[in-house]
Coordinates of N, CA and C in Angstrom, one line a residue:
I748 N 36.2 186.2 76.4 CA 35.2 187.3 76.5 C 34.5 187.3 75.1
C749 N 33.3 187.9 75.1 CA 32.5 188.0 73.8 C 33.1 189.4 73.2
F750 N 32.8 189.4 71.9 CA 33.1 190.8 71.2 C 32.4 192.0 71.8
G751 N 33.3 192.9 72.0 CA 32.5 194.1 72.6 C 32.7 194.3 74.3
Q752 N 33.1 193.2 74.7 CA 33.4 193.2 76.3 C 34.7 193.7 76.6
T753 N 34.8 193.9 78.0 CA 36.3 194.5 78.5 C 37.0 193.4 79.0
A754 N 38.2 193.2 78.9 CA 39.2 192.4 79.4 C 39.9 193.1 80.5
S755 N 39.8 192.7 81.7 CA 40.4 193.5 82.8 C 41.6 192.5 83.2
L756 N 42.7 193.2 83.2 CA 44.0 192.6 83.5 C 44.6 193.1 84.9
F757 N 45.2 192.3 85.8 CA 45.8 192.8 87.0 C 47.0 192.0 87.3
S758 N 48.0 192.8 88.0 CA 49.3 192.1 88.3 C 49.7 192.6 89.7
C759 N 50.5 192.0 90.5 CA 50.8 192.4 91.8 C 52.4 192.8 91.6
G760 N 52.9 193.9 92.1 CA 54.2 194.1 92.3 C 54.4 195.5 92.5
V761 N 55.6 196.2 92.4 CA 55.9 197.7 92.6 C 55.8 198.5 91.3
S762 N 56.3 197.8 90.4 CA 56.4 198.7 89.0 C 55.9 197.5 87.9
Y763 N 55.2 198.0 86.7 CA 54.7 197.3 85.9 C 54.9 197.8 84.5
S764 N 55.2 196.8 83.4 CA 55.3 197.4 82.0 C 54.5 196.4 81.2
W765 N 53.4 196.6 80.8 CA 52.5 195.9 80.0 C 52.7 196.0 78.5
S766 N 52.6 195.1 77.7 CA 52.6 195.2 76.3 C 51.7 196.0 75.6
T767 N 50.8 196.8 76.3 CA 50.0 197.7 75.7 C 50.7 199.1 76.0
G768 N 51.7 199.2 76.8 CA 52.3 200.5 77.1 C 51.7 201.0 78.6
A769 N 50.9 200.3 79.0 CA 50.5 200.8 80.3 C 51.5 200.5 81.4
I770 N 51.5 201.1 82.5 CA 52.6 201.2 83.5 C 51.6 201.0 85.0
S771 N 50.5 200.7 85.1 CA 49.9 200.4 86.0 C 49.5 198.9 86.5
A772 N 49.0 198.6 87.8 CA 48.8 197.1 88.2 C 47.5 196.6 87.4
F773 N 46.5 197.7 87.0 CA 45.4 197.3 86.5 C 45.1 197.9 85.2
V774 N 44.8 197.0 84.4 CA 44.6 197.5 82.8 C 43.3 197.0 82.5
N775 N 42.4 197.8 81.7 CA 41.4 197.5 80.9 C 41.7 197.5 79.6
S776 N 41.2 196.4 78.7 CA 41.6 196.3 77.4 C 40.2 195.9 76.6
F777 N 40.1 196.4 75.4 CA 38.9 196.2 74.6 C 39.3 195.5 73.3
P778 N 39.9 194.2 73.5 CA 40.2 193.5 72.1 C 39.2 193.2 71.1
S779 N 39.4 193.4 70.0 CA 38.3 192.9 68.9 C 38.5 191.6 68.3
T780 N 39.8 191.2 68.7 CA 40.2 189.7 68.0 C 41.1 189.1 69.4
T781 N 41.2 187.8 69.3 CA 42.1 187.1 70.3 C 43.5 188.0 70.4
T782 N 43.7 188.2 71.7 CA 45.0 189.1 71.7 C 45.8 188.4 73.0
K783 N 47.2 188.3 72.7 CA 48.0 188.1 73.7 C 48.7 189.2 74.3
Y784 N 48.7 189.4 75.7 CA 49.1 190.5 76.5 C 50.3 190.0 77.5
S785 N 51.3 190.7 77.6 CA 52.4 190.5 78.3 C 52.6 191.4 79.4
V786 N 53.2 191.2 80.6 CA 53.6 192.2 81.6 C 54.9 191.9 82.5
T787 N 55.8 192.6 82.6 CA 56.8 192.6 83.4 C 56.7 193.2 84.7
V788 N 57.0 192.6 85.7 CA 56.6 193.3 87.1 C 58.0 193.2 87.8
T789 N 58.1 194.3 88.5 CA 59.4 194.5 89.3 C 58.9 194.5 90.8
D790 N 59.5 193.7 91.9 CA 59.2 193.8 93.1 C 60.0 194.7 93.9
A791 N 59.7 194.9 95.2 CA 60.4 195.9 96.0 C 61.9 195.6 96.2
N792 N 62.6 194.4 95.7 CA 63.9 194.1 95.8 C 64.5 194.2 94.4
G793 N 63.8 194.9 93.5 CA 64.3 195.0 92.1 C 64.3 193.8 91.4
F794 N 63.8 192.6 91.7 CA 63.7 191.5 90.9 C 62.4 191.7 90.0
K795 N 62.7 191.1 88.6 CA 61.8 191.2 87.7 C 61.3 189.7 87.2
A796 N 60.1 189.6 86.9 CA 59.5 188.5 86.2 C 58.4 189.0 85.0
S797 N 58.4 188.0 84.2 CA 57.4 188.4 83.2 C 56.3 187.3 82.9
T798 N 55.3 187.5 82.4 CA 54.2 186.4 82.1 C 53.3 187.0 81.1
D799 N 52.6 186.1 80.6 CA 51.6 186.6 79.4 C 50.1 185.9 79.6
V800 N 49.3 186.4 79.0 CA 47.9 185.7 79.0 C 47.3 186.0 77.7
T801 N 46.5 185.1 77.1 CA 45.9 185.3 76.0 C 44.3 185.4 76.1
I802 N 43.8 186.5 75.7 CA 42.4 186.9 75.7 C 41.7 186.3 74.4
T803 N 40.8 185.3 74.6 CA 40.2 184.6 73.4 C 38.8 185.6 73.4
V804 N 38.6 186.2 72.2 CA 37.5 187.0 71.8 C 36.4 186.1 71.0
N805 N 35.3 185.7 71.5 CA 34.3 184.9 70.9 C 33.4 185.8 70.0
P806 N 33.0 185.6 68.9 CA 32.1 186.3 68.3 C 30.8 186.4 68.6
L807 N 30.0 187.3 68.4 CA 28.7 187.5 68.9 C 27.9 186.2 68.0
P808 N 26.9 185.8 68.5 CA 25.9 184.8 67.8 C 25.2 185.8 66.7
V809 N 25.1 185.1 65.6 CA 24.2 185.8 64.6 C 23.0 185.0 64.4
P810 N 21.7 185.4 64.9 CA 20.6 184.7 64.7 C 20.1 184.8 63.3
T811 N 19.3 183.8 62.9 CA 18.6 183.6 61.5 C 17.5 183.1 62.0
M812 N 16.4 183.4 61.0 CA 15.2 182.9 61.0 C 14.8 182.7 59.5
G813 N 13.8 181.6 59.3 CA 13.3 181.5 58.0 C 12.7 182.8 57.4
G814 N 12.1 182.7 56.2 CA 11.5 183.9 55.5 C 10.2 184.2 56.3
N815 N 9.3 184.9 55.7 CA 7.9 185.3 56.1 C 7.1 184.1 56.1
N816 N 6.3 183.9 57.2 CA 5.3 182.8 57.2 C 3.9 183.6 57.2
I817 N 3.3 182.8 56.1 CA 1.8 183.3 55.9 C 0.9 182.3 56.6
I818 N 0.1 182.8 57.3 CA -0.9 181.8 57.9 C -2.3 182.5 58.0
C819 N -3.4 181.8 58.1 CA -4.6 182.2 58.4 C -5.0 182.9 59.7
I820 N -6.0 183.7 59.9 CA -6.2 184.1 61.1 C -6.8 182.8 62.0
G821 N -6.1 182.8 63.2 CA -6.2 181.8 64.2 C -5.5 180.5 63.8
G822 N -4.7 180.6 62.8 CA -3.7 179.5 62.5 C -2.4 179.7 63.4
N823 N -1.4 179.0 63.1 CA -0.2 179.0 63.8 C 0.9 178.6 63.1
T824 N 2.0 179.1 63.5 CA 3.4 178.4 62.7 C 4.5 178.2 63.5
T825 N 5.4 177.7 63.2 CA 6.7 177.5 64.0 C 7.8 178.3 63.6
L826 N 8.5 179.0 64.7 CA 9.6 179.9 64.3 C 10.7 179.2 64.9
T827 N 11.8 179.0 64.1 CA 13.2 178.3 64.6 C 14.1 179.4 64.4
A828 N 14.8 179.7 65.6 CA 16.1 180.4 65.5 C 17.4 179.5 65.2
G829 N 18.0 179.8 64.2 CA 19.0 179.1 63.4 C 20.4 179.4 64.1
V830 N 20.4 179.6 65.4 CA 21.9 179.7 66.1 C 21.8 178.7 67.3
R831 N 23.1 178.1 67.6 CA 23.1 177.2 68.7 C 23.4 178.2 70.0
G832 N 22.5 178.9 70.3 CA 22.4 179.6 71.6 C 22.3 178.9 72.9
V833 N 22.5 179.6 74.1 CA 22.2 179.0 75.4 C 20.9 179.4 75.7
S834 N 20.5 180.6 75.5 CA 19.1 181.1 75.8 C 18.6 182.0 74.8
Y835 N 17.3 182.1 74.7 CA 16.8 182.9 73.7 C 15.7 183.8 74.2
Q836 N 15.6 184.9 73.7 CA 14.5 185.9 74.0 C 13.7 186.4 72.8
W837 N 12.5 185.9 72.7 CA 11.6 186.3 71.7 C 10.9 187.4 71.9
S838 N 10.5 188.2 70.8 CA 9.6 189.4 70.8 C 8.8 189.2 69.5
G839 N 7.8 190.0 69.5 CA 7.1 190.1 68.2 C 5.9 191.2 68.2
E840 N 5.5 191.4 67.2 CA 4.5 192.2 67.1 C 3.6 191.8 65.8
E841 N 2.5 192.0 66.0 CA 1.5 191.8 64.8 C 1.6 192.8 63.7
V842 N 2.0 192.2 62.5 CA 2.0 193.2 61.1 C 0.7 192.8 60.5
N843 N -0.1 193.7 60.1 CA -1.1 193.5 59.3 C -0.9 194.2 57.9
Q844 N -0.7 193.1 56.9 CA -0.6 193.5 55.6 C -1.7 193.1 54.7
Q845 N -2.5 193.7 54.2 CA -3.7 193.5 53.5 C -3.4 194.0 52.2
K846 N -3.7 193.1 51.1 CA -3.6 193.4 49.7 C -4.7 193.2 49.0

């Protein structure tokens, strides 16, 4: 998951004991770092089994751009995002700074 997202964990059985202290089949967790979760499940016959899962938390991308670009009216410049992202959404507004 990405930092800030929810990890939803689910297991089947009659009773549950999660490493988080939860005792339900369904658990939502909000890890801020990579975390290992364990659950022990008891079935209707009283048999127990345990398993674990590791949720990897990926950091959010940190976009960077160069400094201010000064161009003449009608001119153009190239903006480059310094992150290896999958997709980009650009926005901008005209800033008029006269000296």
